[in-house]
Coordinates of C-alpha atoms in Angstrom, one line a residue:
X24 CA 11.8 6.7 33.3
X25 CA 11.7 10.4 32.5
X26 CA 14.3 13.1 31.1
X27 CA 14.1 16.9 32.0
X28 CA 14.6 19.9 29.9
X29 CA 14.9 23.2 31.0
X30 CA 15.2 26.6 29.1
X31 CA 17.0 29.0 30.0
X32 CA 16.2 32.7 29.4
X33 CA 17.4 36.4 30.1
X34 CA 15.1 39.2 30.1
X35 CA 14.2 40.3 26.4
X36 CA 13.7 36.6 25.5
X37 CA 12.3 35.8 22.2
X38 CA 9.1 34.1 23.4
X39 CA 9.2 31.1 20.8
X40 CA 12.5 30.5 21.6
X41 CA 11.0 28.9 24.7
X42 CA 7.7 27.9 23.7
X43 CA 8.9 26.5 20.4
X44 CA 10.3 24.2 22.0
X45 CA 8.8 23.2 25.3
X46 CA 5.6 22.3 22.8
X47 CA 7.3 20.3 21.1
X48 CA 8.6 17.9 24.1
X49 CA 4.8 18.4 25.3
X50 CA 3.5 16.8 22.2
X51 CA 5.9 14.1 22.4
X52 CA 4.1 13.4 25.7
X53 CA 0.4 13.8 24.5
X54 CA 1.9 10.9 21.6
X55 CA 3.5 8.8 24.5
X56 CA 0.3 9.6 27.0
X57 CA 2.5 9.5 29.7
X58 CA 5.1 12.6 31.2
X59 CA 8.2 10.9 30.0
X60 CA 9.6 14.9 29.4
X61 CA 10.0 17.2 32.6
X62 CA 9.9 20.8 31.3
X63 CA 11.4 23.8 33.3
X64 CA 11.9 27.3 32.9
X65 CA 15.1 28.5 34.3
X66 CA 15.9 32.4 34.8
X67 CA 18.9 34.1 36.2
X68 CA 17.5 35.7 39.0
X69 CA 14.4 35.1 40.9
X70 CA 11.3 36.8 38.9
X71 CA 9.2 36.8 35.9
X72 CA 11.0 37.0 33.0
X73 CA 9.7 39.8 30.4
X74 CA 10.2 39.0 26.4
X75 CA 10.4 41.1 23.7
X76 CA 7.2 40.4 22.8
X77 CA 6.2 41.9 26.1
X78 CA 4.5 38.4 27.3
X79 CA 5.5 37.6 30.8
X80 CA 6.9 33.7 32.0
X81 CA 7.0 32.5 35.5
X82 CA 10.1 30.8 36.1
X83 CA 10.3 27.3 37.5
X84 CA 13.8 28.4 38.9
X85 CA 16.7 30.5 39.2
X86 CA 20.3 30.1 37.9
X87 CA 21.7 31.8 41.4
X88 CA 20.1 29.1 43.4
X89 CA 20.7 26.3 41.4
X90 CA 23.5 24.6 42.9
X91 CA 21.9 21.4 43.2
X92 CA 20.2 21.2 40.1
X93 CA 20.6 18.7 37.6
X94 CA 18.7 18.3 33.9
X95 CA 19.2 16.1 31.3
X96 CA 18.8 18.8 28.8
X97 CA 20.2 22.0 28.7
X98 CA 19.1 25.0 26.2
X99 CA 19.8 28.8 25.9
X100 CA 17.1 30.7 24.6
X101 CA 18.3 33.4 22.4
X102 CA 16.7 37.3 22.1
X103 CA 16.5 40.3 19.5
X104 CA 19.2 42.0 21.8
X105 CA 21.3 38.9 22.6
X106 CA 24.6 40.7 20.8
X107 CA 24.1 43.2 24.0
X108 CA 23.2 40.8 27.2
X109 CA 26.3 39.7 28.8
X110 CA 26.6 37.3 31.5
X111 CA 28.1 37.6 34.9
X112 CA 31.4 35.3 35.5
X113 CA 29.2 33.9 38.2
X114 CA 26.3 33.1 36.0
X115 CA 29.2 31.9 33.5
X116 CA 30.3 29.8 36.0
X117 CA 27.5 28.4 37.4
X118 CA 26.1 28.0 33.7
X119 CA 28.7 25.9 32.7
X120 CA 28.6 23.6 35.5
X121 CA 24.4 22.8 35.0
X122 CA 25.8 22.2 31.0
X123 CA 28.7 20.0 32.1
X124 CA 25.9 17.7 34.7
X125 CA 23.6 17.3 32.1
X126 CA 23.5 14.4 29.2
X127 CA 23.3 17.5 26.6
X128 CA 23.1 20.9 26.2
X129 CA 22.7 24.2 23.6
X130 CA 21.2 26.7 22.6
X131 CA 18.5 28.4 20.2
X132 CA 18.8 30.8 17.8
X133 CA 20.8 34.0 19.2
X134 CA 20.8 32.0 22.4
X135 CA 24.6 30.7 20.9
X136 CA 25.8 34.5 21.3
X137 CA 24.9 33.8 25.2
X138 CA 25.9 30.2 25.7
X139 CA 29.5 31.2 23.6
X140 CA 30.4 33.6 27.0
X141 CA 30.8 29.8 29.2
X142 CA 33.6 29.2 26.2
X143 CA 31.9 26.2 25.8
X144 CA 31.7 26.7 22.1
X145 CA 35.2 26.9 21.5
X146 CA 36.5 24.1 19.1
X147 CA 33.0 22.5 18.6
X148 CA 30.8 23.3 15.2
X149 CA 27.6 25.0 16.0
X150 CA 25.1 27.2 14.2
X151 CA 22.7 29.9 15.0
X152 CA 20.7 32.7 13.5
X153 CA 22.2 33.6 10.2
X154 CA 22.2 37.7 11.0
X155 CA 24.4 36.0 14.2
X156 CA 26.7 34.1 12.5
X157 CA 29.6 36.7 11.5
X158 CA 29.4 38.1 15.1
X159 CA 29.5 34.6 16.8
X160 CA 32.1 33.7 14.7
X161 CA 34.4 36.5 15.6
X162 CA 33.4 36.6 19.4
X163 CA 34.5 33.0 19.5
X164 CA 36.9 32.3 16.8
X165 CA 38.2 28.7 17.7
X166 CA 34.7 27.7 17.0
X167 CA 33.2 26.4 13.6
X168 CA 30.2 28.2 12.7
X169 CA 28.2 26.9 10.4
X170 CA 26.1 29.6 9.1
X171 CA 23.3 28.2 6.6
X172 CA 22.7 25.2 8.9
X173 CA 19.2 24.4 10.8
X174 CA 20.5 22.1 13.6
X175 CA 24.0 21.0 13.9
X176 CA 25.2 18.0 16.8
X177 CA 28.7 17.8 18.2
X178 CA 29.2 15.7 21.3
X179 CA 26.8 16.7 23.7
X180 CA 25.9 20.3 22.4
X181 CA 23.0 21.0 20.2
X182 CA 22.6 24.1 18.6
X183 CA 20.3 25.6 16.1
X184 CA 19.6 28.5 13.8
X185 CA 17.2 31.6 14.2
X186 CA 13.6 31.3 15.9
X187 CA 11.8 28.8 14.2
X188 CA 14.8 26.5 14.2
X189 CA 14.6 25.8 17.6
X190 CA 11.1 23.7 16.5
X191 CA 13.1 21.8 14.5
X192 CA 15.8 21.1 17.2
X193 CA 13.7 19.9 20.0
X194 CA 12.1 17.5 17.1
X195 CA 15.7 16.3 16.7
X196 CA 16.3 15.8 20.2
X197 CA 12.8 14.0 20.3
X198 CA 14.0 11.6 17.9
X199 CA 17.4 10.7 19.6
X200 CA 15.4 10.0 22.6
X201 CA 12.1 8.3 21.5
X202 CA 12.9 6.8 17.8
X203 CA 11.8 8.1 14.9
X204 CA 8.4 6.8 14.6
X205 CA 7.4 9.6 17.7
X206 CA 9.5 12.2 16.3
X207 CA 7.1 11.7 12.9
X208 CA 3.9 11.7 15.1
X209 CA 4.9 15.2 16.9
X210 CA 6.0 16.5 13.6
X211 CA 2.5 15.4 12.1
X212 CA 0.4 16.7 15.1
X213 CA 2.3 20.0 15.0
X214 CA 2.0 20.9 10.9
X215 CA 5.4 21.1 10.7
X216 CA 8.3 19.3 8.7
X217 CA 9.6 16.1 9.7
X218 CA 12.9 17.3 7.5
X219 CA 12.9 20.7 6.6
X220 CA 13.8 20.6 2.7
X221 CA 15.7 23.6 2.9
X222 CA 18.6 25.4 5.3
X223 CA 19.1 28.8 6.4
X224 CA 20.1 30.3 3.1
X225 CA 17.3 31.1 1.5
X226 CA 15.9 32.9 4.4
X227 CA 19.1 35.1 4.8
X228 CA 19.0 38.8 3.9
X229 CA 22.0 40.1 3.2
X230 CA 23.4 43.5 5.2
X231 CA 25.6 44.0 2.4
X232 CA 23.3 45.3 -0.5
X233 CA 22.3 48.1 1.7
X234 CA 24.1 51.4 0.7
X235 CA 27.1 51.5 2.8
X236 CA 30.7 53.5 2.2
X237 CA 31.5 56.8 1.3
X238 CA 29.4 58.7 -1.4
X239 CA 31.0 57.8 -4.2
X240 CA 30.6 54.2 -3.8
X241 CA 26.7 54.4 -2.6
X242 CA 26.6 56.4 -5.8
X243 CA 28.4 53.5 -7.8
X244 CA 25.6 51.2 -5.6
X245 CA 22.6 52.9 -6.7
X246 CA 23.8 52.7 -10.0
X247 CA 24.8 49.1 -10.5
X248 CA 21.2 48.5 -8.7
X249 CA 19.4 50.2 -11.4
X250 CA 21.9 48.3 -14.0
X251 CA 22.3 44.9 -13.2
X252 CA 21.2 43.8 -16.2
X253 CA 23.9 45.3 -18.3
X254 CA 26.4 44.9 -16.1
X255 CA 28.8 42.3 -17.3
X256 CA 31.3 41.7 -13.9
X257 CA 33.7 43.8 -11.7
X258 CA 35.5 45.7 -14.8
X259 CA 32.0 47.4 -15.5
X260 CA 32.2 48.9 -12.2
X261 CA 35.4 50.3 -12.1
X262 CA 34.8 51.7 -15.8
X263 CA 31.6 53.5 -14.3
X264 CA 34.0 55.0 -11.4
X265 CA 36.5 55.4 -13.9
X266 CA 39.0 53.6 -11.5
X267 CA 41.0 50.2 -12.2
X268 CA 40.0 47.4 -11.2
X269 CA 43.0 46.7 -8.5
X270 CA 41.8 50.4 -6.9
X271 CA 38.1 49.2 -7.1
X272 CA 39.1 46.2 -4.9
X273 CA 40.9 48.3 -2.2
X274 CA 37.8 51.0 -2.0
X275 CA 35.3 48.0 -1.4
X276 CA 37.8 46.0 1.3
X277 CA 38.5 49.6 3.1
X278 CA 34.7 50.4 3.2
X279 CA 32.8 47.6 3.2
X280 CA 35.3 44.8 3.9
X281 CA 34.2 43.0 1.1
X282 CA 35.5 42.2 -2.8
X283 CA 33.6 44.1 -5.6
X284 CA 32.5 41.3 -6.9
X285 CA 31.0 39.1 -3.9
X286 CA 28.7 42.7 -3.6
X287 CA 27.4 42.2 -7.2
X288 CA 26.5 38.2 -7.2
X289 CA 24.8 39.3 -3.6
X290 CA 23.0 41.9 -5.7
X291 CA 21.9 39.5 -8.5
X292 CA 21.2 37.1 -6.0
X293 CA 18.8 39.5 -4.2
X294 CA 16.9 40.7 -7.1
X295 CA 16.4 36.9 -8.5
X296 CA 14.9 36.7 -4.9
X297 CA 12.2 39.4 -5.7
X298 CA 11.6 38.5 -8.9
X299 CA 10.9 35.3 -7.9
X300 CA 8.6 36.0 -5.2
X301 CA 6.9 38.7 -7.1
X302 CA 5.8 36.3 -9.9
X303 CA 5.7 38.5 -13.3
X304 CA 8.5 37.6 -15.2
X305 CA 8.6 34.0 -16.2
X306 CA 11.3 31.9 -14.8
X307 CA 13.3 31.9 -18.2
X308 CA 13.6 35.4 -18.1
X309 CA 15.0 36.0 -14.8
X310 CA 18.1 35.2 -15.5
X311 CA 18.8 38.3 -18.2
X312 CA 17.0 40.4 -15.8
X313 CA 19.6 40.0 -13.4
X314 CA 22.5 40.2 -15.5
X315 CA 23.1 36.2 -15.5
X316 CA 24.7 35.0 -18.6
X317 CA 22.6 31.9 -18.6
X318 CA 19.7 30.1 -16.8
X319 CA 22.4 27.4 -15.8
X320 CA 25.0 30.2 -14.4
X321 CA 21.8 31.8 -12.0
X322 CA 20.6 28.3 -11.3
X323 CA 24.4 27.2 -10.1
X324 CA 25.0 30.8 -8.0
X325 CA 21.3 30.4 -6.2
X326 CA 21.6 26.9 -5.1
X327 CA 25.0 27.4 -3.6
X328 CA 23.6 30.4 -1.8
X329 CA 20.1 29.7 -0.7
X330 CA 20.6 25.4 -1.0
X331 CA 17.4 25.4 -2.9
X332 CA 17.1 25.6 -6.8
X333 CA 15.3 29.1 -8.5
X334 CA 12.0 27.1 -9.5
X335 CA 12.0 25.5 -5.9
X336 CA 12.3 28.8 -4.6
X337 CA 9.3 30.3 -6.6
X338 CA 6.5 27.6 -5.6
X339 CA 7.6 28.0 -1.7
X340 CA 8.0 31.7 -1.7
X341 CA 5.7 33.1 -4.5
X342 CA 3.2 36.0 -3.9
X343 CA -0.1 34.6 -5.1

């Protein structure tokens, strides 16, 4: 008995998107000592297939001949550039049909942007890189995205969030298949987590503290950056603009389709990141430093946004 997974990839591939987890399956074999996984390489047309890291991989075969061919696993590799690859309707097509022969199929990382153009995402919750989400979630709308999650199973599709992720979704996959004890073993042999403890969140960055709009409200930016401290809510920055609050809230939705004060908890949010990784103010002070009016408000607003608590945050992510 043996089960096949193949990978698919465009040009532009982010290499650990495939070798992620292909090493993964082949560890499961080295702990089995026996080929129970068949790993392939599929590309779209015949060739090598260049990544973004410049690395070249020989493909085992090629979507445009593959009318024939059958896996029991099915994943789509994302890239850097994946918002910009499009797929033919006949690779759509022919896509669709290796997904609906096989037991299960998904995608890695960006590779969801790609796999979304079958429309085999639609109604089903997936995830996939967090920078991804917003744009996978408005190029297929009937879908439920689930932003800050690692892995995420509906049916037969798999999907998982950004690079590294993929790791954790072939272990998954690994366990469904070959029980948890072998899942453990790979996980072991690979220096990786059986469970990661965290999700997504706390490796997000988010687009929306750089300085975006019109002058006046970069200006009003710059400013509340250098004040967060003092800055008590969304009234503080409309006295600074000397607007009302109501006409704050329009100039933010108009320029950066966003409320006033989802900008400013991303703000505080951000700089409690820094702070933490940076080390020199002790935890108790963070809190004031980023205009929290409590260490039980900050704690509340950074576990809901990163899933893990400040002091969690500090001994996985702190500069020493």
């Amino acid at each position: 008995m043996s089960h096949s997974v193949t990978l698919f990839a465009l040009p532009g591939v982010q290499l650990l998107d495939v070798s992620g987890p292909l090493d993964v399956f082949a560890e499961a074999n080295r702990a089995l000592r026996r080929q129970f996984y068949r790993l392939n390489v599929m590309a779209a047309e015949p060739g090598v297939i260049t990544a973004s890291s410049g690395v070249r991989i020989g493909a085992d075969v090629w979507l445009e001949e593959a009318l024939d061919y059958v896996t029991d696993t099915l994943l789509v590799a994302g890239a850097p550039n994946a918002e910009q690859q499009r797929l033919s309707e006949s690779q759509c097509a022919q896509l669709s049909v290796l997904c609906a022969r096989s037991q299960r199929y998904g995608s890695v990382c960006s590779g969801a942007l790609l796999l979304a153009q079958t429309g085999l995402l639609q109604r089903r919750r997936v995830t996939t890189h967090w920078a991804c989400a917003d744009l996978l979630a408005l190029r297929c709308p009937e879908a439920q995205v689930e932003a800050d999650a690692l892995y995420v199973a509906d049916g037969p599709l798999r999907t998982s969030a950004g690079v590294t992720a993929g790791l954790d979704l072939a272990l998954r996959l690994v366990e469904e298949d070959l029980g948890r004890d072998i899942a453990q073993e790979v996980a072991a042999s690979l220096v990786m987590f059986f469970r990661r403890p965290v999700n997504q969140g706390h490796f997000a960055r988010r687009d929306s503290l750089s300085l975006t709009g019109r002058a006046a409200l970069q200006e009003l930016q710059r400013w509340a950056l250098a004040h967060l401290p003092t800055i008590g809510g969304v009234s503080d920055l409309a006295a600074h603009m000397d607007l009302s609050v109501r006409h704050l809230n329009r100039l933010f939705r108009q320029q950066l389709d966003m409320q006033p004060g989802s900008w400013l908890e991303n703000a505080r949010i951000e700089k409690a990141r820094a702070l933490l990784e940076e080390g020199r103010l002790p935890l108790k002070a963070i809190p004031e430093a980023c205009g929290y009016r409590s260490g039980d408000v900050m704690r509340r607003a950074f576990a809901k946004r990163t899933g893990i608590t400040p002091a969690v945050y500090r001994r996985m992510f702190h500069q020493s």
